[in-house]
């Protein structure tokens, strides 16, 4: 894909800093912000904003390499020539249907872009697409899927935004490939640069509420995958999950990675 130089910011382009964000007095508590951002009200707002753009959203099955298939949703305004393609990457236990993904898609469409909201493996009800189980280091398949998007629309400059784990994946890819990535502009939001330190921090204070939520979601994911294996008649997959033993009493990310991620993916332990 031919690289398109990023737009040059002129003197009138505003530059935003963290200190520029001043929430209303009632919303200054960061935990309240976190919880409201995941509320049903916020999810409905994302649905309405995306629908208001008039864009059509169509499913894509993208090539993740080595037989991996990833689902994306391509949103575009029919009859309009887009100025570029925006790839959006969700966070841990999020999906293409998360409120922030839909709201970001709506804003990019308003700015004249087409958008692909990508689901990582086994996210967004895609357990049936791949026999393997997800973990946070499956970066190559996301990169390969991005390459598939670039090949399908070679005439469009590619920009990308990643949230949380999606931002981690995006920055790692850009840091390793530089201009060869084909991405001409990128934004990363709330990135966990050090997953080990984040795993420690989420186990402290009020953040334990989020940790408990993630543990419920992650254990439910393994059980959903088990049901998929049963549906597919995958004896190998069922045997691998059965070998894990009980999924009870997992309270931390370290517990999950030590008892689930490491044995399933050939790591020595949670710190490997």
PDB file of C-alpha atoms in Angstrom, residues 127-128 130-133 224-242:
ATOM      1  CA  UNK A 127     -16.355 -17.779  19.746  1.00  0.00           C
ATOM      2  CA  UNK A 128     -17.318 -19.898  16.743  1.00  0.00           C
ATOM      3  CA  UNK A 130     -11.596 -19.842  15.821  1.00  0.00           C
ATOM      4  CA  UNK A 131     -10.806 -22.976  17.834  1.00  0.00           C
ATOM      5  CA  UNK A 132      -7.975 -21.288  19.741  1.00  0.00           C
ATOM      6  CA  UNK A 133      -8.456 -19.296  22.945  1.00  0.00           C
ATOM      7  CA  UNK A 224     -18.696 -20.041  26.848  1.00  0.00           C
ATOM      8  CA  UNK A 225     -15.725 -21.451  24.955  1.00  0.00           C
ATOM      9  CA  UNK A 226     -16.351 -24.816  26.568  1.00  0.00           C
ATOM     10  CA  UNK A 227     -19.949 -24.751  25.307  1.00  0.00           C
ATOM     11  CA  UNK A 228     -18.665 -23.866  21.839  1.00  0.00           C
ATOM     12  CA  UNK A 229     -16.289 -26.826  21.926  1.00  0.00           C
ATOM     13  CA  UNK A 230     -19.184 -29.076  22.938  1.00  0.00           C
ATOM     14  CA  UNK A 231     -21.265 -27.736  20.053  1.00  0.00           C
ATOM     15  CA  UNK A 232     -18.388 -28.271  17.603  1.00  0.00           C
ATOM     16  CA  UNK A 233     -17.542 -31.702  18.958  1.00  0.00           C
ATOM     17  CA  UNK A 234     -13.974 -30.592  19.689  1.00  0.00           C
ATOM     18  CA  UNK A 235     -12.608 -33.293  21.991  1.00  0.00           C
ATOM     19  CA  UNK A 236      -9.162 -31.683  21.960  1.00  0.00           C
ATOM     20  CA  UNK A 237     -10.537 -28.328  23.094  1.00  0.00           C
ATOM     21  CA  UNK A 238     -12.690 -29.898  25.794  1.00  0.00           C
ATOM     22  CA  UNK A 239      -9.744 -31.926  27.081  1.00  0.00           C
ATOM     23  CA  UNK A 240      -7.541 -28.812  27.292  1.00  0.00           C
ATOM     24  CA  UNK A 241     -10.167 -26.975  29.339  1.00  0.00           C
ATOM     25  CA  UNK A 242     -10.869 -29.994  31.547  1.00  0.00           C
TER      26      UNK A 242
END
